PDB file of C-alpha atoms and ligand atoms in Angstrom:
ATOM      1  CA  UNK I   1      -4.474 -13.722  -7.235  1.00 42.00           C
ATOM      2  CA  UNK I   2      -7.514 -15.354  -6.008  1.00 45.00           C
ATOM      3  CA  UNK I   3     -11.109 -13.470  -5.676  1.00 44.00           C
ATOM      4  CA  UNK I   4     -11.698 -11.527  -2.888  1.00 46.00           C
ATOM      5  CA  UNK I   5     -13.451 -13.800  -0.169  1.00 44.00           C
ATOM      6  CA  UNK I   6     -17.746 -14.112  -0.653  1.00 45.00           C
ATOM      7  CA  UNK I   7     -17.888 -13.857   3.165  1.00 46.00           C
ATOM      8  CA  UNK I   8     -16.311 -10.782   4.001  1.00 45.00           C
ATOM      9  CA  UNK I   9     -17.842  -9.963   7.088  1.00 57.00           C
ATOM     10  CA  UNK I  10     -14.894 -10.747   9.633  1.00 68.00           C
ATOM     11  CA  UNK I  11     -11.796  -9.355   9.111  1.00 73.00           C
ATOM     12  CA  UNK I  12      -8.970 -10.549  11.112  1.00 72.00           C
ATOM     13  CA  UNK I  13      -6.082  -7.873  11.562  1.00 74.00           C
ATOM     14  CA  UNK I  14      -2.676  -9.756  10.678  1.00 77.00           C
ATOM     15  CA  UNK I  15      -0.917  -7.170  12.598  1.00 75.00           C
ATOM     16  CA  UNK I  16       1.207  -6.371  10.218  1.00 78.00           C
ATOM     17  CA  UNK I  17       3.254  -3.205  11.227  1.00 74.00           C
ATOM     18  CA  UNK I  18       3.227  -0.276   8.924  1.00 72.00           C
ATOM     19  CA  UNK I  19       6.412  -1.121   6.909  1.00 75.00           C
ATOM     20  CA  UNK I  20       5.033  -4.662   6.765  1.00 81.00           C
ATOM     21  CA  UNK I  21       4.196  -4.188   2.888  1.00 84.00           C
ATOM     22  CA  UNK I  22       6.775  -1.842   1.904  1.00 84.00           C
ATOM     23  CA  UNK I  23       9.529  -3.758   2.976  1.00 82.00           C
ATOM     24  CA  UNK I  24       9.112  -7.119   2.555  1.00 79.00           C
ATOM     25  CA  UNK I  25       8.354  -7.300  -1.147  1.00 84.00           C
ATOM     26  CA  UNK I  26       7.437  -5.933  -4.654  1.00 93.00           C
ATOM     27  CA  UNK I  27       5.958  -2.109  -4.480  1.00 95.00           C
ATOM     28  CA  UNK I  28       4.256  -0.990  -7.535  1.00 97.00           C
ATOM     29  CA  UNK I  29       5.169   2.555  -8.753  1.00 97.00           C
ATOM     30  CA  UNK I  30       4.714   4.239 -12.478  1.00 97.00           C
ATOM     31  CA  UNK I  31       7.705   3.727 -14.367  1.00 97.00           C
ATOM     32  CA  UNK I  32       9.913   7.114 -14.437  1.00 96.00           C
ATOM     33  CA  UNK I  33      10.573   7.137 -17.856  1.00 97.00           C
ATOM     34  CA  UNK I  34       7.199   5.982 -19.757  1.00 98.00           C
ATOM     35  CA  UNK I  35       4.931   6.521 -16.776  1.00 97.00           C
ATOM     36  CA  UNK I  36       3.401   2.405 -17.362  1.00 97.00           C
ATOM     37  CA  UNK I  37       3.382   0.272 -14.518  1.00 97.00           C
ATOM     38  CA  UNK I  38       6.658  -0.993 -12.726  1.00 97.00           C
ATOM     39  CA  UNK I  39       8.065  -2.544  -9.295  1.00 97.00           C
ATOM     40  CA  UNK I  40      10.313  -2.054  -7.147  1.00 96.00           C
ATOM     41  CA  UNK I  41      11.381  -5.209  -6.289  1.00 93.00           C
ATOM     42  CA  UNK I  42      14.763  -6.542  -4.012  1.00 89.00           C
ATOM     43  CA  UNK I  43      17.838  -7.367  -5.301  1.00 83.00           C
ATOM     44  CA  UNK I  44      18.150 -11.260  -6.053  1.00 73.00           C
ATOM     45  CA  UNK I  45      21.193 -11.911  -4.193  1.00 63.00           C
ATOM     46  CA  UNK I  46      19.280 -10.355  -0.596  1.00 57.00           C
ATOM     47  CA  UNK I  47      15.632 -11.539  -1.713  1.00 53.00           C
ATOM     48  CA  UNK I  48      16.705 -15.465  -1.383  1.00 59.00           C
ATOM     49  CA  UNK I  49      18.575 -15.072   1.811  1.00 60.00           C
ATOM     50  CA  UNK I  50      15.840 -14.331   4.010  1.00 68.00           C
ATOM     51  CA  UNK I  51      12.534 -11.798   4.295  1.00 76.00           C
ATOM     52  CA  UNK I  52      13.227  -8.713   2.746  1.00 79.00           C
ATOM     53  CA  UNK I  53      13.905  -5.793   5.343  1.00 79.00           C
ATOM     54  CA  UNK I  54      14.028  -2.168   4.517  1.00 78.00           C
ATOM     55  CA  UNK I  55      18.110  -2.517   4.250  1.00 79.00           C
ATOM     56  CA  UNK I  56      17.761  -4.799   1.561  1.00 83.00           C
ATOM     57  CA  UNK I  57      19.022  -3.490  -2.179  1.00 86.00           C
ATOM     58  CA  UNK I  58      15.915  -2.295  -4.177  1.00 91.00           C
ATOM     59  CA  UNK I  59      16.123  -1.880  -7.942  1.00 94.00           C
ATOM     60  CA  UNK I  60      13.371  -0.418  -9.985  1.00 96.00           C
ATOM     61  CA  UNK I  61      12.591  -2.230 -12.740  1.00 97.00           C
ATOM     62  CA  UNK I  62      10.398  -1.861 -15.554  1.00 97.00           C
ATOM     63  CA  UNK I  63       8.776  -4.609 -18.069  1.00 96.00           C
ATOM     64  CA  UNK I  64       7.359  -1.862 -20.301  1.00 96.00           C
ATOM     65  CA  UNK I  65      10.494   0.084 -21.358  1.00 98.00           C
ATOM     66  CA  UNK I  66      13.370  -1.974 -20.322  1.00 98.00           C
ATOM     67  CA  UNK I  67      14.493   0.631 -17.179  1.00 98.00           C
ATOM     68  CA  UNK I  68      16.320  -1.220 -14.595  1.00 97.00           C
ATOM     69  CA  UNK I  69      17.337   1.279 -12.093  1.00 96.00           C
ATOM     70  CA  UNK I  70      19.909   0.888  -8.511  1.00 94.00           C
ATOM     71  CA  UNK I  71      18.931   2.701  -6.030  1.00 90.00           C
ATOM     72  CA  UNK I  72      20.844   5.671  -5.094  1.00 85.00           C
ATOM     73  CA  UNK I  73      22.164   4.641  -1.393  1.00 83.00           C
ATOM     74  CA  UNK I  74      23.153   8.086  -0.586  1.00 84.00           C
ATOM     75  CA  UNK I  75      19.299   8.914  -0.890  1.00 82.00           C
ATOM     76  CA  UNK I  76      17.241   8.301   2.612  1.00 81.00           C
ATOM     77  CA  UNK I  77      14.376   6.041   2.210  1.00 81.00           C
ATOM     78  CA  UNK I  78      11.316   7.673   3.561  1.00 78.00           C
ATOM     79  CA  UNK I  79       8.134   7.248   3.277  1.00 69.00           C
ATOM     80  CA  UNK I  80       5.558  10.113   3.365  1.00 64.00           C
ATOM     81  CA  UNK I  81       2.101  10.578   3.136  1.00 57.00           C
ATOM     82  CA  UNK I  82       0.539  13.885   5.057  1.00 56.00           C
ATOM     83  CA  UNK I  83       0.888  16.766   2.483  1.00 62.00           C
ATOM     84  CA  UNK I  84       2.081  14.778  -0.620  1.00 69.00           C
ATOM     85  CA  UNK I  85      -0.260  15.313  -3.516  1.00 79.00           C
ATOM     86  CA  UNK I  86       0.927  11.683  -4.664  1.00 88.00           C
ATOM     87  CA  UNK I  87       2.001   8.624  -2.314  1.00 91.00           C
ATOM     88  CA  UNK I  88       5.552   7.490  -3.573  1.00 92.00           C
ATOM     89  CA  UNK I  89       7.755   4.654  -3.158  1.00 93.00           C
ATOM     90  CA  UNK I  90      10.356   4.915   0.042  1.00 90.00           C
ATOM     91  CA  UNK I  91      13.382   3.804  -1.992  1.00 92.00           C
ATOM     92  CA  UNK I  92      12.986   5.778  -5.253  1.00 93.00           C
ATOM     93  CA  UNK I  93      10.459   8.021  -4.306  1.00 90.00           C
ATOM     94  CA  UNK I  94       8.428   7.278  -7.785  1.00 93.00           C
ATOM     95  CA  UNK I  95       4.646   7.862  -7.075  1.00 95.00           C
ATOM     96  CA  UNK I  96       3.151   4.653  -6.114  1.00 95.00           C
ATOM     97  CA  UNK I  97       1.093   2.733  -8.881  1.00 97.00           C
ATOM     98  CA  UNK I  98      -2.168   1.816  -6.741  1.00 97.00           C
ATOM     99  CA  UNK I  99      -3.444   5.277  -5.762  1.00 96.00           C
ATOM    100  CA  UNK I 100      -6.638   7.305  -6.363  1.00 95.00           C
ATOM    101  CA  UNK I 101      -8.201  10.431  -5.056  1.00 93.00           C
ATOM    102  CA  UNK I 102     -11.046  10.126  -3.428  1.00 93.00           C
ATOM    103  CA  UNK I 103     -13.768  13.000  -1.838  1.00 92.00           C
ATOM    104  CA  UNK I 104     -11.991  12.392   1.315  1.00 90.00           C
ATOM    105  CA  UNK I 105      -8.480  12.119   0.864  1.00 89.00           C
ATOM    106  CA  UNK I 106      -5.731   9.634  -0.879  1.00 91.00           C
ATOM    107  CA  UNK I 107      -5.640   6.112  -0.926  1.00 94.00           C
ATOM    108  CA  UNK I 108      -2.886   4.035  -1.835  1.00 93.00           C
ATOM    109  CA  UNK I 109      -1.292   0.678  -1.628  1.00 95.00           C
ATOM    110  CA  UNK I 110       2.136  -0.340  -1.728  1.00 94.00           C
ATOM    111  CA  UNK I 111       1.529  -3.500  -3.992  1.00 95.00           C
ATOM    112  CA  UNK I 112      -1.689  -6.144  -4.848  1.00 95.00           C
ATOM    113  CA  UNK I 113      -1.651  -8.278  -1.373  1.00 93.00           C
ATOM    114  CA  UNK I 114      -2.010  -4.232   0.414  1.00 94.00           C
ATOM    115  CA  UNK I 115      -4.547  -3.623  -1.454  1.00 95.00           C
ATOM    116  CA  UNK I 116      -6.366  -6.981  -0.923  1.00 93.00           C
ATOM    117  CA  UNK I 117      -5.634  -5.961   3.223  1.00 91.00           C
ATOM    118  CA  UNK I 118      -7.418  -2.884   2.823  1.00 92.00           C
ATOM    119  CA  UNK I 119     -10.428  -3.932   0.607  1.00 91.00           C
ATOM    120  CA  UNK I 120     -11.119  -6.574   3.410  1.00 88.00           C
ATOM    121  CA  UNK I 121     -11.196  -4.268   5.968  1.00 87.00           C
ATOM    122  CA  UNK I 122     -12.952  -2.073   4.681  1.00 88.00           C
ATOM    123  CA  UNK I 123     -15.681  -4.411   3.496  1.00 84.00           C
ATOM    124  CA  UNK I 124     -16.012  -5.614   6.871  1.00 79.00           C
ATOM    125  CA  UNK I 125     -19.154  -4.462   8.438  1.00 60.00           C
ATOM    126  CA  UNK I 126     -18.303  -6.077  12.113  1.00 48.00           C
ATOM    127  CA  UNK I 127     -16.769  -3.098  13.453  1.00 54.00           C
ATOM    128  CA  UNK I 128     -18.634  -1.640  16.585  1.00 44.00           C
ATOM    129  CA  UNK I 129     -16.232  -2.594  18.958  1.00 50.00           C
ATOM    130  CA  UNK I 130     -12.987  -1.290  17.047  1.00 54.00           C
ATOM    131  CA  UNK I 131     -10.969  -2.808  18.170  1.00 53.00           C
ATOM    132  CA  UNK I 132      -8.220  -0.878  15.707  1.00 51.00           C
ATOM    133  CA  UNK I 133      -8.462   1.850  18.445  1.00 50.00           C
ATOM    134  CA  UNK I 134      -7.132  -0.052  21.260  1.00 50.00           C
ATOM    135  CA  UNK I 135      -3.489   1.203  21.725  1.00 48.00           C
ATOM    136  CA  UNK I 136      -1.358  -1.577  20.849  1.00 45.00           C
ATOM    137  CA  UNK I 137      -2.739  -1.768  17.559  1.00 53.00           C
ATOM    138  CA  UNK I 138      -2.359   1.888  16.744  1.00 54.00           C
ATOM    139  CA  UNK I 139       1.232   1.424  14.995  1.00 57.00           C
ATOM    140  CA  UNK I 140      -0.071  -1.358  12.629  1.00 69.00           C
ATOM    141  CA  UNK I 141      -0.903  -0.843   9.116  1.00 74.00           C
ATOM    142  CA  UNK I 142      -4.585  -0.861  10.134  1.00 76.00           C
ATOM    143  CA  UNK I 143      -4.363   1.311  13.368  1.00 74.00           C
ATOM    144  CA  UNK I 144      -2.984   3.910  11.517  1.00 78.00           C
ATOM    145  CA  UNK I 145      -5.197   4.274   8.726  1.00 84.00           C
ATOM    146  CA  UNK I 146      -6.737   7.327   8.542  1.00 85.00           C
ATOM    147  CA  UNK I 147     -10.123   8.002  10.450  1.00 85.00           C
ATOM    148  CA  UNK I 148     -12.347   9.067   7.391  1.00 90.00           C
ATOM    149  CA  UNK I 149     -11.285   5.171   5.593  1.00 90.00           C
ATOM    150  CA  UNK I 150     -12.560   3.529   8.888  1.00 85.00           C
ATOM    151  CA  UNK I 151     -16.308   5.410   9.027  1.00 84.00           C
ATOM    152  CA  UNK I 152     -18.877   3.830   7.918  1.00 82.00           C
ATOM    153  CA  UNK I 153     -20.308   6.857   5.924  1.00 87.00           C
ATOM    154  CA  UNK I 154     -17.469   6.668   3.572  1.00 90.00           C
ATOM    155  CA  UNK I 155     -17.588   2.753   3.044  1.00 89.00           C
ATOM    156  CA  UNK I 156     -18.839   2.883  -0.423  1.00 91.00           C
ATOM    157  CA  UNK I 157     -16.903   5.707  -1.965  1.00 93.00           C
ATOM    158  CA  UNK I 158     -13.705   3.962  -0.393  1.00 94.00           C
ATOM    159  CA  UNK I 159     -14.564   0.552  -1.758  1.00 94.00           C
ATOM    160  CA  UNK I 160     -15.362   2.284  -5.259  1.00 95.00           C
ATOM    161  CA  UNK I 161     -11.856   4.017  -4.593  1.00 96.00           C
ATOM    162  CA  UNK I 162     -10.588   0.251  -3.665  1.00 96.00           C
ATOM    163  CA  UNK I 163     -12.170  -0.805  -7.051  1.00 96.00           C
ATOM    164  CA  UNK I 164     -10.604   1.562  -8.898  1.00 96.00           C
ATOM    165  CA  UNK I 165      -7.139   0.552  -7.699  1.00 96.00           C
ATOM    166  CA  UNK I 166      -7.603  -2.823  -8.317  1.00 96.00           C
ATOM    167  CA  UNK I 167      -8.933  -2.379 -12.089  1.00 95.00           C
ATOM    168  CA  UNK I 168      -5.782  -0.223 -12.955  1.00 94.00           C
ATOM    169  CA  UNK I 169      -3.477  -3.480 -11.817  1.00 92.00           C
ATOM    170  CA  UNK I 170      -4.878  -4.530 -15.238  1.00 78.00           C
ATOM    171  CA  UNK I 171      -2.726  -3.023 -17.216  1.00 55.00           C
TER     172      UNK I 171
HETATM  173 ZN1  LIG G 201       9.040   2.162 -18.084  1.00 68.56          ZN
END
């Protein structure tokens, strides 16, 4: 993965909606049987077809301790946040590998190229309009972002947070 842009002070919203990164590719979640790192990733016969959708087979697989896991279609896939101590995966419901507590609340990111999303957002000064407020946008993955990531107050502890996250893909 490239380093995060020198110039960071424009951030242009992709408009990804708020499945966008869950859906359509690898989610990172600790491994349910030695707790290292592992993905969630779609089946091969569905992943070359086409985008990835939310229908698409998941299996959970593992590099660390050889786990390679179906997912259990009698289980809903749901994704929750509000109330959760932990942020886990919609199809296995294994707690999500990029997340970290911070004064304010959880942060989390399905996978690497979330993460990247959020650390440019967040590193974006340019915000007095906010335009993340105006209606339309409200659904997207940045609309819907809590308020306390978006102040300014909090910029630093979130981008230490964002840090954090990004030094435990390491591993
Ligand atoms: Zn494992």
């Amino acid at each position: 993965m490239p380093a995060a842009s020198a110039s960071p002070l424009r951030f242009r919203d992709p408009g990804h909606d708020k499945y966008h990164f869950a859906s359509s590719g690898t989610v990172l979640v600790r491994c349910p049987r030695c707790e290292r790192q592992a993905q969630v990733v779609p089946e091969p016969r569905d992943a070359g077809s086409a985008t990835p959708t939310w229908s698409t087979e998941r299996r959970l697989v593992c590099r660390h301790c050889g786990l390679s896991r179906k997912r259990d279609r009698t289980r809903p896939i749901a994704s929750y946040w509000y109330g959760n101590p932990e942020m886990n995966d919609p199809y296995f419901q294994a707690p999500l590998w990029l997340q970290t507590r911070t004064r304010h609340g959880l942060l989390w990111a399905y996978n690497p190229e979330h993460l990247d999303l959020l650390r440019r957002f967040v590193q974006a000064t340019l915000r007095e309009h906010d335009p993340w407020y105006e209606p339309w946008r409200k659904m997207g993955t940045i609309g819907r972002l809590p308020a306390w990531i978006k102040q300014a107050k909090n910029r630093d502890e979130v981008l230490r947070g964002l840090d954090r996250m990004r030094e435990s893909l390491v591993s």
